[in-house]
Short mmCIF file of C-alpha atoms and ligand atoms in Angstrom, two decimals:
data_model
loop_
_atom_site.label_atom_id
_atom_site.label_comp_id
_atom_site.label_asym_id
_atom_site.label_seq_id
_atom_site.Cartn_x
_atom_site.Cartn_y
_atom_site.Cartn_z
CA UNK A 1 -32.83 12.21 11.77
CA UNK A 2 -31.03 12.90 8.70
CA UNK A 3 -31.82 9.34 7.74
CA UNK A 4 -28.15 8.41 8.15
CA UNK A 5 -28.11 4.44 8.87
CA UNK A 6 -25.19 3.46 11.32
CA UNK A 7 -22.18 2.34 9.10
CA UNK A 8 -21.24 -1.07 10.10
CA UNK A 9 -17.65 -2.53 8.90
CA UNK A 10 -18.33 -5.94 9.83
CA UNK A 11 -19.92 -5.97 6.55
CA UNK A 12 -16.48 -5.68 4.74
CA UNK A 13 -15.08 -9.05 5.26
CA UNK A 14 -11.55 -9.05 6.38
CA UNK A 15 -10.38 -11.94 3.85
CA UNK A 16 -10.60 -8.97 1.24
CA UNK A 17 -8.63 -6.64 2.80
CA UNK A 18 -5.91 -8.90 4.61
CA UNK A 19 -2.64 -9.56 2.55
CA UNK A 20 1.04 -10.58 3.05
CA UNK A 21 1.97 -10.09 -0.31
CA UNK A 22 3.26 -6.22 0.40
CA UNK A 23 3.75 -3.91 2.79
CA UNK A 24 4.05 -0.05 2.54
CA UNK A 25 4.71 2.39 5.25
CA UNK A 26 2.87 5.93 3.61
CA UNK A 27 4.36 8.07 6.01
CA UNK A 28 8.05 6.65 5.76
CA UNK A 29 7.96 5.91 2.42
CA UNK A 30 8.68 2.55 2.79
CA UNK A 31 7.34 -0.54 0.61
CA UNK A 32 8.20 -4.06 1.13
CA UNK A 33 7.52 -6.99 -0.62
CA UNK A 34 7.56 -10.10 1.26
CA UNK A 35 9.38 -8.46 3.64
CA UNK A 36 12.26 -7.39 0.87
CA UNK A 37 12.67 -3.51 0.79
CA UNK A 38 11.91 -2.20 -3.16
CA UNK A 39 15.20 -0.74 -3.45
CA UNK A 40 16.95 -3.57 -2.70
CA UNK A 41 15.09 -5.75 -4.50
CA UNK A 42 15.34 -2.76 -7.33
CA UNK A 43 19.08 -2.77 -7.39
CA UNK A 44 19.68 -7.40 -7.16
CA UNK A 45 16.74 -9.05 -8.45
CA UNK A 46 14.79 -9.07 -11.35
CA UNK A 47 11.10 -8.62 -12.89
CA UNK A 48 10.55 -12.24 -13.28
CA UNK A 49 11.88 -13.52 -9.80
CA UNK A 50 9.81 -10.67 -8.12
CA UNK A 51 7.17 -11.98 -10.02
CA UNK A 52 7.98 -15.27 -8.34
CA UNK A 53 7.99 -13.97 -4.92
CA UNK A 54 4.52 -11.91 -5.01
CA UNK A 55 3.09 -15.19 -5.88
CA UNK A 56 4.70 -17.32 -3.82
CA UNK A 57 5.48 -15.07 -0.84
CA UNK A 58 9.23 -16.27 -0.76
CA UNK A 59 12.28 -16.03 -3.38
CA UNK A 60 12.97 -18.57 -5.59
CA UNK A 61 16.24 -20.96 -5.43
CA UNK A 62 18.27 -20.99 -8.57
CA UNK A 63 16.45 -24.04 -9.72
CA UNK A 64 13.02 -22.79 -8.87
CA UNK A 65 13.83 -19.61 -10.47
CA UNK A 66 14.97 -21.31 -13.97
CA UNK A 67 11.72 -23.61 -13.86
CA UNK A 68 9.62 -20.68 -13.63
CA UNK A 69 11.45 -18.61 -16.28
CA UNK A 70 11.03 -21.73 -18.84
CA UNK A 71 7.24 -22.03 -17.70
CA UNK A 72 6.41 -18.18 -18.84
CA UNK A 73 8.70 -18.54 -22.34
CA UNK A 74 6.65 -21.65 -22.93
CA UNK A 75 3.66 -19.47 -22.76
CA UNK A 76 4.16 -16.13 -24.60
CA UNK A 77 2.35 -17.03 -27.86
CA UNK A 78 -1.24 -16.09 -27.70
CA UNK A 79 -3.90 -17.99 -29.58
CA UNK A 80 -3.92 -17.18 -33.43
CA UNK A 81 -7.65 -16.44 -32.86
CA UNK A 82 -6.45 -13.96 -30.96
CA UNK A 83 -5.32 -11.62 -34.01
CA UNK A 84 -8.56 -11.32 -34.89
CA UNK A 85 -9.82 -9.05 -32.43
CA UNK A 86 -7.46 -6.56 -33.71
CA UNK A 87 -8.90 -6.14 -36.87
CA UNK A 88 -12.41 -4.95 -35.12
CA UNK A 89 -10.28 -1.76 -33.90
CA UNK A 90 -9.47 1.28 -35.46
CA UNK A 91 -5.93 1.80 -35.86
CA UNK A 92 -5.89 4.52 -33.99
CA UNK A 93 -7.96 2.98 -30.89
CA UNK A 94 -6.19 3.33 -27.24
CA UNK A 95 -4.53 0.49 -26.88
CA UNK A 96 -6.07 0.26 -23.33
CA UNK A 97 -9.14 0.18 -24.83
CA UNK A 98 -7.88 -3.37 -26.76
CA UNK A 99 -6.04 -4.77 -23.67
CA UNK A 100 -9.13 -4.77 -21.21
CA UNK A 101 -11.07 -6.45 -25.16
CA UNK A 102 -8.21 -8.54 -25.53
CA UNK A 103 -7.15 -9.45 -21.89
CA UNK A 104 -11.11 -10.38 -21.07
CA UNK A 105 -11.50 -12.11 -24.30
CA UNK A 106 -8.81 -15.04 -22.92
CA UNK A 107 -11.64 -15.82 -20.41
CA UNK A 108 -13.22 -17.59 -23.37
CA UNK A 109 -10.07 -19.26 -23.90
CA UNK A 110 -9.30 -20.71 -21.12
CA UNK A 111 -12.29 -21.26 -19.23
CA UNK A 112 -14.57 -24.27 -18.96
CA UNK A 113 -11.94 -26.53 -17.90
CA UNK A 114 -10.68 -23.85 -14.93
CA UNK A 115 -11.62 -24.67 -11.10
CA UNK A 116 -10.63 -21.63 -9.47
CA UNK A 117 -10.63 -23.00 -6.15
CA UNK A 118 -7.24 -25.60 -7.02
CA UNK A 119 -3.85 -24.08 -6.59
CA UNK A 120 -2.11 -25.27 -9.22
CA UNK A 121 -4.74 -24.17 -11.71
CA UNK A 122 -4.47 -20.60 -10.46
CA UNK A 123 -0.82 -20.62 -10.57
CA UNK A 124 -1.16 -21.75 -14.21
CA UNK A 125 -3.55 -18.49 -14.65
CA UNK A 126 -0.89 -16.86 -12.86
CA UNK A 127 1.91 -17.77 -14.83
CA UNK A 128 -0.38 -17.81 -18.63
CA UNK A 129 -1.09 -13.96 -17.93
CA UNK A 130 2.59 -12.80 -16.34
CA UNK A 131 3.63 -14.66 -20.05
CA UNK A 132 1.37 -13.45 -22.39
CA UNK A 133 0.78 -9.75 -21.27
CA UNK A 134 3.93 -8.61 -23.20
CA UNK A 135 2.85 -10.79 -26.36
CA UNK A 136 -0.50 -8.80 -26.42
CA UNK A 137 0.91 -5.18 -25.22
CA UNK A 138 3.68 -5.53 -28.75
CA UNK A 139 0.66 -6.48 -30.39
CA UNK A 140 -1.45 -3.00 -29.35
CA UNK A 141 1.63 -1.11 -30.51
CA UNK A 142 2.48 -3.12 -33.77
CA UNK A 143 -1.36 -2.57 -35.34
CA UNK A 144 -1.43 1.17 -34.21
CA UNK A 145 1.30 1.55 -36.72
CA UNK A 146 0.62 -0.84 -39.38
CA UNK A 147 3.15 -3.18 -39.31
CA UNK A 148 3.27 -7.22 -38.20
CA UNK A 149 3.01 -9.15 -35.45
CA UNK A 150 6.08 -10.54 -34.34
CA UNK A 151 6.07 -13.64 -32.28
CA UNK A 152 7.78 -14.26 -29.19
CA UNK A 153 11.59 -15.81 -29.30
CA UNK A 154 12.41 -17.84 -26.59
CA UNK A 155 15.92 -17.17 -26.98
CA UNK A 156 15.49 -13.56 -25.18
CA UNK A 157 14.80 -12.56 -21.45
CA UNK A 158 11.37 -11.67 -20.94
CA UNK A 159 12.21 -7.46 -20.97
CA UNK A 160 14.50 -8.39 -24.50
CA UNK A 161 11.20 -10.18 -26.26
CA UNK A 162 9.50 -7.63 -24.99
CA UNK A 163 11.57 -4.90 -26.61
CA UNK A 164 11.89 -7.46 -29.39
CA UNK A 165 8.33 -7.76 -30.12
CA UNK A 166 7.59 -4.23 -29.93
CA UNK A 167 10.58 -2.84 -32.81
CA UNK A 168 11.78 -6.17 -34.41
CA UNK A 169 10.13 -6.48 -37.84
CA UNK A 170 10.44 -9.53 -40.32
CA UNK A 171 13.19 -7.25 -42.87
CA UNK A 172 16.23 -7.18 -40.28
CA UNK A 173 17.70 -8.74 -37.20
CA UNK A 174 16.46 -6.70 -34.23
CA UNK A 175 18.55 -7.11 -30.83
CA UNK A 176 17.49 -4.40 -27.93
CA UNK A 177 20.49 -2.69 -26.22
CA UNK A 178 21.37 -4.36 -22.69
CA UNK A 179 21.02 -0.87 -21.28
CA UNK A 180 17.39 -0.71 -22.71
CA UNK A 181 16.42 -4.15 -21.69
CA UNK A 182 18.18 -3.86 -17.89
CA UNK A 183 15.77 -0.01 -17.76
CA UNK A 184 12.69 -2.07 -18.95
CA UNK A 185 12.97 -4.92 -16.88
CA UNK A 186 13.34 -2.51 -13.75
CA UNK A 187 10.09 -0.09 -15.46
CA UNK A 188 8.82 -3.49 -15.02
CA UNK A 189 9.86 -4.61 -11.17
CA UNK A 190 8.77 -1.02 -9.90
CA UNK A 191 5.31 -1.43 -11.07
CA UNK A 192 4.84 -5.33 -10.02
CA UNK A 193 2.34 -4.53 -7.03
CA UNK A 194 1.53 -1.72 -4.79
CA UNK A 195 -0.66 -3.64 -2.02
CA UNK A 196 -4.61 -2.91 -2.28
CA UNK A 197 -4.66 0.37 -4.71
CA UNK A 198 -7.76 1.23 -6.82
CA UNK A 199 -7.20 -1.46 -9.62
CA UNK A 200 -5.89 -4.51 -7.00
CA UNK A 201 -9.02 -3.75 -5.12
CA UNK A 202 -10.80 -3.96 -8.00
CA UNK A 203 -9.65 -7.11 -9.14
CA UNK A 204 -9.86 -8.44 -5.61
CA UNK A 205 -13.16 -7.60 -5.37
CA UNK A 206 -14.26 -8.60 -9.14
CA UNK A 207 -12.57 -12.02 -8.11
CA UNK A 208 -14.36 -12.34 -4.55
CA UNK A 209 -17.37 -13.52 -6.61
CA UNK A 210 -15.75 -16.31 -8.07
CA UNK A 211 -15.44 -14.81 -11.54
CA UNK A 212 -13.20 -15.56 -14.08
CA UNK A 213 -9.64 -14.51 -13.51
CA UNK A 214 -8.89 -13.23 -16.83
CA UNK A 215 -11.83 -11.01 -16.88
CA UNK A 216 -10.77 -10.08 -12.90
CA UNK A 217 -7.75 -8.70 -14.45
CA UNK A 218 -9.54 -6.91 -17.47
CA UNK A 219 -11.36 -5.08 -14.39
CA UNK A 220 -7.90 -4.08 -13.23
CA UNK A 221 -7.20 -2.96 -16.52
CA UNK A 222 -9.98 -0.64 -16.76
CA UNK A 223 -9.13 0.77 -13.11
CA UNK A 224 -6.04 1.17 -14.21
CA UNK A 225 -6.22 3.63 -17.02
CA UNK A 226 -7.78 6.55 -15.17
CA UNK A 227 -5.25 9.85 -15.03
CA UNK A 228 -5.78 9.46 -11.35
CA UNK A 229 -3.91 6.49 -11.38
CA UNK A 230 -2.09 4.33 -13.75
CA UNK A 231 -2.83 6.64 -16.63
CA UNK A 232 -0.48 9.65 -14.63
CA UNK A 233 2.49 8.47 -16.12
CA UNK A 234 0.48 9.00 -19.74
CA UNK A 235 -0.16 12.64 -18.29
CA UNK A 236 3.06 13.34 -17.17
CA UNK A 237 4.82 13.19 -20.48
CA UNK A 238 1.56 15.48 -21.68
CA UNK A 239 2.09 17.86 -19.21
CA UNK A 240 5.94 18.18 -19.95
CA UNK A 241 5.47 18.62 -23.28
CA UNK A 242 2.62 21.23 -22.59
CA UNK A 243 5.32 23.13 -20.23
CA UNK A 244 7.67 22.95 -22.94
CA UNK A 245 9.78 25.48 -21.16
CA UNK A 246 11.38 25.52 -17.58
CA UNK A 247 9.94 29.33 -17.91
CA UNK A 248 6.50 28.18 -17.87
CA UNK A 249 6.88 25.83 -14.57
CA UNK A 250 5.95 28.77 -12.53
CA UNK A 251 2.72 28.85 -14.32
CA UNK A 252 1.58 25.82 -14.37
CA UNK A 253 2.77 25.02 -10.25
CA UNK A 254 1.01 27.99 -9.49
CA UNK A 255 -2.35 26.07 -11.65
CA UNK A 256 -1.82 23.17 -9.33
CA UNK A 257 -2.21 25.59 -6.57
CA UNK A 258 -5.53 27.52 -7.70
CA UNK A 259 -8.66 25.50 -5.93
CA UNK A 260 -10.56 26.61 -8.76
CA UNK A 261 -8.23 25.17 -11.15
CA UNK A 262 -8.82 21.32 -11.69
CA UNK A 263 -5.28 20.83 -12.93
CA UNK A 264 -3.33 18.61 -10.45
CA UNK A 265 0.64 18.02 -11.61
CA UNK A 266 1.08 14.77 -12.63
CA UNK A 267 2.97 12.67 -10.91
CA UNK A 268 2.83 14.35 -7.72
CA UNK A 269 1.04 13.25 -4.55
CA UNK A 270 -0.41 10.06 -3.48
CA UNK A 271 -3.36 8.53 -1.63
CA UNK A 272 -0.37 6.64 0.76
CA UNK A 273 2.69 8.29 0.74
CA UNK A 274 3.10 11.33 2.58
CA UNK A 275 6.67 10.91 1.73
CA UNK A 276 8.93 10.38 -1.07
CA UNK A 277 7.52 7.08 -2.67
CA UNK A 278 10.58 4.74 -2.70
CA UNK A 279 10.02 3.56 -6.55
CA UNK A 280 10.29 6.93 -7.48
CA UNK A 281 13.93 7.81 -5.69
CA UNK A 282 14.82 4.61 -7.85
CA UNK A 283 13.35 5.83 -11.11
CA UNK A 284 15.04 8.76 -10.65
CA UNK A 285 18.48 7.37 -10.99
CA UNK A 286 17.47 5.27 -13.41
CA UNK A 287 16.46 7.75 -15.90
CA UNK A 288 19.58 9.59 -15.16
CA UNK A 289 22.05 5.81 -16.27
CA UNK A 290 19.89 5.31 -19.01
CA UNK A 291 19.78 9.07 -20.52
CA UNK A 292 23.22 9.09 -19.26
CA UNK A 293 24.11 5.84 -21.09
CA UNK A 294 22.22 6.99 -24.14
CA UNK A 295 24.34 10.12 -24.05
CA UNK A 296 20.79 12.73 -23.97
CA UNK A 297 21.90 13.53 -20.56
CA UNK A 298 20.80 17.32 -21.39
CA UNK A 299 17.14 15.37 -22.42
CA UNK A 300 15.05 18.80 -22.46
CA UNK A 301 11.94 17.00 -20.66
CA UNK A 302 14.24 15.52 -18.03
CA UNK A 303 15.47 18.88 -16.95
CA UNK A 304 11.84 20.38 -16.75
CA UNK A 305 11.04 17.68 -14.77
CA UNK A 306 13.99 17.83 -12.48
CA UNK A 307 13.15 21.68 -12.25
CA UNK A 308 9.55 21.10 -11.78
CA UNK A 309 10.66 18.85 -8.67
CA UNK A 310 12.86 21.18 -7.11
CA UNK A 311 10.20 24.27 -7.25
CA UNK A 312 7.25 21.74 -5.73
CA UNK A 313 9.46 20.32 -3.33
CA UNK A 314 10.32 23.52 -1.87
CA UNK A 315 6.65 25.36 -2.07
CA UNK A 316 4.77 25.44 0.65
CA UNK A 317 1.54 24.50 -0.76
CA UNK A 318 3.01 20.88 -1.65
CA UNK A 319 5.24 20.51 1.25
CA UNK A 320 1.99 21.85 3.73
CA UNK A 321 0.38 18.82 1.98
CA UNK A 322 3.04 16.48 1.31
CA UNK A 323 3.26 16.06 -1.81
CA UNK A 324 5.89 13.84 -3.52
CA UNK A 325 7.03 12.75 -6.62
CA UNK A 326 5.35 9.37 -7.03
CA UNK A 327 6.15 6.23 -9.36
CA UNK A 328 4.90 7.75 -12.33
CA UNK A 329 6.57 11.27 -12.24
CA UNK A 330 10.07 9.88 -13.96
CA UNK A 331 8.52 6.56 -15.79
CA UNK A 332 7.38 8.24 -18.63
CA UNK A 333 11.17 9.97 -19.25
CA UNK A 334 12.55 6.40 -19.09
CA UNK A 335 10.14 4.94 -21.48
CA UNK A 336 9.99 7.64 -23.67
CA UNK A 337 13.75 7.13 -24.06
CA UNK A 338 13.51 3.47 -24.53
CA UNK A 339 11.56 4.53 -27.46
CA UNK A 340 8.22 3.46 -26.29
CA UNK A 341 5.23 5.68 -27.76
CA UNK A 342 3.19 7.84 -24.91
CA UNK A 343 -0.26 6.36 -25.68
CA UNK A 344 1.44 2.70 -24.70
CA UNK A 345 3.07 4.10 -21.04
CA UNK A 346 -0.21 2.55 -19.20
CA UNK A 347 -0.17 -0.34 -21.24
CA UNK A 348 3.11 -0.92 -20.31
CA UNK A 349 2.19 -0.51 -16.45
CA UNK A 350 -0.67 -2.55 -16.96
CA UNK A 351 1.49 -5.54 -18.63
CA UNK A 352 3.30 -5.44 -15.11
CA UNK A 353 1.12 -4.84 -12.66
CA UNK A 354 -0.82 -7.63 -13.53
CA UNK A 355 1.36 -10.02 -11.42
CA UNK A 356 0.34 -7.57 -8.59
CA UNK A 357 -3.36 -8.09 -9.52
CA UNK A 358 -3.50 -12.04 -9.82
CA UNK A 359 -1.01 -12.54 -6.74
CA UNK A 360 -3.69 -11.02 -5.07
CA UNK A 361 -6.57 -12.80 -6.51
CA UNK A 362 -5.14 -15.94 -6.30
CA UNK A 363 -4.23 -15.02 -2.43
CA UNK A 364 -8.06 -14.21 -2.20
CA UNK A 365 -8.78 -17.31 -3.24
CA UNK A 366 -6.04 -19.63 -0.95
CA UNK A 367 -8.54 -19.23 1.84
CA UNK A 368 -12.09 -19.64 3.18
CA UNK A 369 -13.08 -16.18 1.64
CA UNK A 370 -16.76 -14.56 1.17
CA UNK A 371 -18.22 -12.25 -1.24
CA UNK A 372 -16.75 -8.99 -0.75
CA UNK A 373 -19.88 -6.30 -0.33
CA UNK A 374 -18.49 -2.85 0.68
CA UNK A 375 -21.04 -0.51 2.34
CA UNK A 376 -21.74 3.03 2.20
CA UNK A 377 -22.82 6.35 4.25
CA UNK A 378 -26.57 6.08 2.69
CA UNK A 379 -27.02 10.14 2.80
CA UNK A 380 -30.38 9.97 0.96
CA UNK A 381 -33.94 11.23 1.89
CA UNK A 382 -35.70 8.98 5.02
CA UNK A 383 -38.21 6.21 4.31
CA UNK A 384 -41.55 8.64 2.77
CA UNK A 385 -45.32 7.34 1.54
CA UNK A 386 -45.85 7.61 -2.15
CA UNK A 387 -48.30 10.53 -2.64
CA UNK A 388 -51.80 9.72 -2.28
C1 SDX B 401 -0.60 5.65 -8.75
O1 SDX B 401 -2.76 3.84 -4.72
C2 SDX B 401 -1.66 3.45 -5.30
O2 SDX B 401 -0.85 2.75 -4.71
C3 SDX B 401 -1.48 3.94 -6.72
C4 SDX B 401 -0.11 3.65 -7.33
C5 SDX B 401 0.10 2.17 -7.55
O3 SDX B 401 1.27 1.77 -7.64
O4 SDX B 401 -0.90 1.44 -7.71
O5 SDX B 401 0.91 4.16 -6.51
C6 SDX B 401 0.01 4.29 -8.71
O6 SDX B 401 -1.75 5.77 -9.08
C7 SDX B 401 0.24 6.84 -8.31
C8 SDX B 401 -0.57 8.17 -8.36
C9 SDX B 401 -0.55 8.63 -9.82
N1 SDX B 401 -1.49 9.81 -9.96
C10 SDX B 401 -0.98 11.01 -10.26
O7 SDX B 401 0.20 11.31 -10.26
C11 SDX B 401 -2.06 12.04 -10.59
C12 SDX B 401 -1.77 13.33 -9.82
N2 SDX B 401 -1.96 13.04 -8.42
C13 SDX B 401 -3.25 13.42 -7.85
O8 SDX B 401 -4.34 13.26 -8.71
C14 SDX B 401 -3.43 12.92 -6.44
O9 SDX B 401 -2.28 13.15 -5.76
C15 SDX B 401 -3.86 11.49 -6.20
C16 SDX B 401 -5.06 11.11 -7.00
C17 SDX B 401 -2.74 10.54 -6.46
C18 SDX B 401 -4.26 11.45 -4.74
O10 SDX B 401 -5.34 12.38 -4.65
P1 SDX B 401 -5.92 12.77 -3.24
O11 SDX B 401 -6.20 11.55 -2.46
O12 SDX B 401 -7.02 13.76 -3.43
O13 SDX B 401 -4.69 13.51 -2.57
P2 SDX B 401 -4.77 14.07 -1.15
O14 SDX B 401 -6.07 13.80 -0.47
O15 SDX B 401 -3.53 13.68 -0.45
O16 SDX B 401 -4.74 15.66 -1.47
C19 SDX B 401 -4.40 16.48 -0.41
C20 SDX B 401 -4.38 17.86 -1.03
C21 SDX B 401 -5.67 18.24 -1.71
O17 SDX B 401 -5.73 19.67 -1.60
P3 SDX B 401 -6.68 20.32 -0.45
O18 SDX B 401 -8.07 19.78 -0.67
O19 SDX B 401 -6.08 19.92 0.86
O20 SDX B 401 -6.58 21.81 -0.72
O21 SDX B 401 -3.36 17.95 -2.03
C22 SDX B 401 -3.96 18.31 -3.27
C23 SDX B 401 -5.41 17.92 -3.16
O22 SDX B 401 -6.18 18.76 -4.02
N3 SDX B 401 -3.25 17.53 -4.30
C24 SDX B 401 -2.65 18.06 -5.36
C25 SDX B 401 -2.07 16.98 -6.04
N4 SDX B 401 -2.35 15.84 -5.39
C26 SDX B 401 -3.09 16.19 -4.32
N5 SDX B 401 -2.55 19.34 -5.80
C27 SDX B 401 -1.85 19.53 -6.94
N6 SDX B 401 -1.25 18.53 -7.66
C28 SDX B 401 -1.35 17.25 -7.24
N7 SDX B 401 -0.78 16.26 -7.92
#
C-alpha cells in the first residue's frame, strides 16, 4: 500500500493530555480557569492570586493569599552568579535568547537536592520561578541598555517591582504610576495559562521524562518565541508601525488575503477560538483606561489598530474563516504605553505564562504519569532491500 502504518492513539497517554487547570470553549469564546470565567477573574482578582489558583486549582483565603504573596517577595533575588551570564551576551542579543540561557541555567542551581516526585518541592519550584521571572526579565532589559541591575524591593506588589526593576535606577527614587502597575498586573493575569497550547505542551511533554523543571520551562520559553505564537504580540507592534497609516490597511488586509502572500495579520486568528478570544475583549478596554488615563487617547497605533479590526471583522475572507482578534492583537498597545520596549513584549508574556507552564508540569507530575511519546502518520517509502 502506500506504506501508511495504522495510527494508533493509545500511544499518547492520556495523563499528558488530561487537565483541570483550564478550560476554553473555541467556538464560544469562553475560557475558564478553575471553573472562574477570565473576565471575571480579569475585572476582581489579581496576577498573583490567579497564580495561586492555577496551582492549586482553588482560590486562596485571605490568609492563604498573604502567605503566598510573602513566599514569592522572599524569592525575587536571583543568585549573584547569575549576573554573570549576562556579560557572555551581546548587548544587543534578544532577550529571549538570554531568558531560555538564563531560565535553564537555574537548573544548575537548584538541582541535586530536587525530588520531583514530592509536592512540596514542586510547589517550591513553582513558587522560585513565578518569583524570580520578573527579577531576570528587568535584568534582559537593564543590560540591553547599559545601565544596572536593580534588585527587587519587597516593599512593592509584584507588577510595582516589576515596573520598578525595569526603570528605577540607583540616581533617583522611582515609584510606577498605580494606573501602570494595575495595566501590568492585568498584561500579566491575561497571559497566566491558556490550557495545552504549543509551549504548555511542550513543557508538559519536556517534563513527562522526569527532567528538570527549570529547563522544562526554558523549553516553554523557546516555544514561546515563535511569531506564530507568543512572539505575535512582538509582530503586531511591527506590523502597526509598518502600516503607519490607516490608508495603507487596505493594503496590507488585502496581503493577508493573497494565498501566495505568506503575510498573516498579527494578532488575528487562532488555532481554538473561532470566536472573539475573551482576553482580548478585555485588553481592549484596557488599552482604552490606560491610553485614556495617560491622556494619548488619539494614540496613532491604537486607532490603526481599532481600524484594522473593524475592516477584518467585516471582510468576508476573515469572517468565512473566523478570524478574531486574539490576546496579542491589543497587548503590545498596552505595553508599549507602559513604556516597555518591543523586543521585551514576549519576554514579558513569557515571565507570565510561566505559572501556566509549571501548574501544568507540576499537575503532570501529581499522578501515576508515563513518558509522553506522540506518534505520527509515517508517509515514507515501504520497507525495500538495499541494492545488491
Ligand atoms: C497565541 O494556542 C494558544 O492557546 C496560543 C495562545 C496562548 O495563550 O497560548 O492563545 C497565544 O499564540 C495566540 C496566536 C498568536 N499568533 C498570531 O496572532 C499570529 C497570526 N495568527 C496566525 O499565524 C494564525 O491564526 C495562527 C497561527 C494563530 C493559527 O494558524 P492556523 O491554525 O493555520 O489557522 P487556521 O487553521 O484557523 O487558518 C484557517 C485559515 C487559513 O486559510 P485557508 O488555508 O483556509 O485559506 O485562515 C488563514 C489560514 O491561512 N489565517 C489567516 C490568519 N490566521 C489564519 N489569514 C490571515 N491572517 C491571519 N492572522
Amino acid at each position: 500500500g502506500s506504506g501508511r502504518f495504522t495510527y494508533d492513539p493509545g500511544f499518547v497517554s492520556t495523563a499528558a493530555c488530561e487537565s483541570k487547570i483550564t478550560y476554553i470553549d473555541g467556538g464560544a469564546g469562553v475560557l475558564l480557569h478553575g471553573g472562574y470565567p477570565i473576565e471575571q477573574l480579569a475585572e476582581h482578582s489579581d496576577y498573583l492570586e490567579v497564580c495561586y489558583l492555577l496551582l492549586n486549582g482553588e482560590l486562596p483565603t485571605p490568609e492563604e493569599k498573604d502567605k503566598f504573596v510573602n513566599i514569592v517577595k522572599n524569592h525575587t533575588m536571583v543568585h549573584e552568579q547569575m549576573n554573570h551570564f549576562f556579560n557572555g551576551f551581546r548587548r544587543d542579543a534578544h532577550p529571549m535568547a538570554i531568558m531560555v540561557a538564563c531560565v535553564g541555567a537555574l537548573s544548575a542551581f537548584y538541582h541535586d537536592s530536587l525530588d520531583i516526585d514530592n509536592a512540596h518541592h514542586r510547589e517550591v519550584c513553582a513558587y522560585r520561578l513565578v518569583a524570580k521571572m520578573p527579577t531576570i526579565a528587568a535584568m534582559c532589559y537593564k543590560y540591553s541598555i547599559g545601565q544596572p541591575f536593580q534588585y527587587p524591593r519587597n516593599d512593592l506588589s509584584y507588577a510595582e517591582n516589576f515596573l520598578h526593576m525595569m526603570f528605577g535606577t540607583p540616581c533617583a527614587e522611582y515609584k510606577p504610576s498605580p494606573v501602570l502597575a494595575k495595566a501590568m498586573d492585568k498584561i500579566f493575569l491575561l497571559h497566566a495559562d491558556h490550557e495545552q497550547n504549543a509551549s504548555t505542551s511542550t513543557v508538559r511533554l519536556a517534563g513527562s521524562s522526569g527532567a528538570n523543571p527549570f529547563a522544562c520551562i526554558a523549553s516553554g520559553i523557546a516555544a514561546l518565541w515563535g511569531p506564530a505564537h507568543g512572539g505575535a504580540n512582538e509582530a503586531v507592534l511591527t506590523m502597526l508601525e509598518e502600516i503607519g497609516d490607516e490608508s495603507k490597511i487596505e493594503e496590507f488586509v488585502a496581503r493577508a488575503k493573497d494565498p501566495n502572500d505568506s503575510f498573516r495579520l498579527m494578532g488575528f486568528g487562532h488555532r481554538v477560538y473561532r470566536n472573539f478570544d475573551p482576553r482580548a475583549k478585555v485588553m481592549k478596554k484596557t488599552c482604552d483606561e490606560v491610553l485614556h488615563e495617560l491622556g494619548i487617547d488619539d494614540d496613532p497605533l491604537l486607532k490603526i489598530a481599532k481600524r484594522l479590526e473593524q475592516i477584518a471583522l467585516e471582510d468576508e475572507y476573515f469572517v468565512q474563516r473566523k478570524l478574531y482578534p486574539n490576546v496579542d492583537f491589543y497587548s503590545g498597545i498596552i505595553l508599549k504605553a507602559i513604556g516597555i520596549p518591543t523586543t521585551m513584549f514576549t519576554v514579558i508574556f513569557a515571565l507570565s505564562r510561566t505559572i501556566g507552564w509549571i501548574s501544568h508540569w507540576n499537575e503532570f507530575h501529581s499522578s501515576p504519569n508515563k513518558i509522553g511519546r506522540p506518534r505520527q502518520l509515517y508517509t515514507g517509502p515501504s520497507k525495500r532491500d538495499y541494492p545488491e
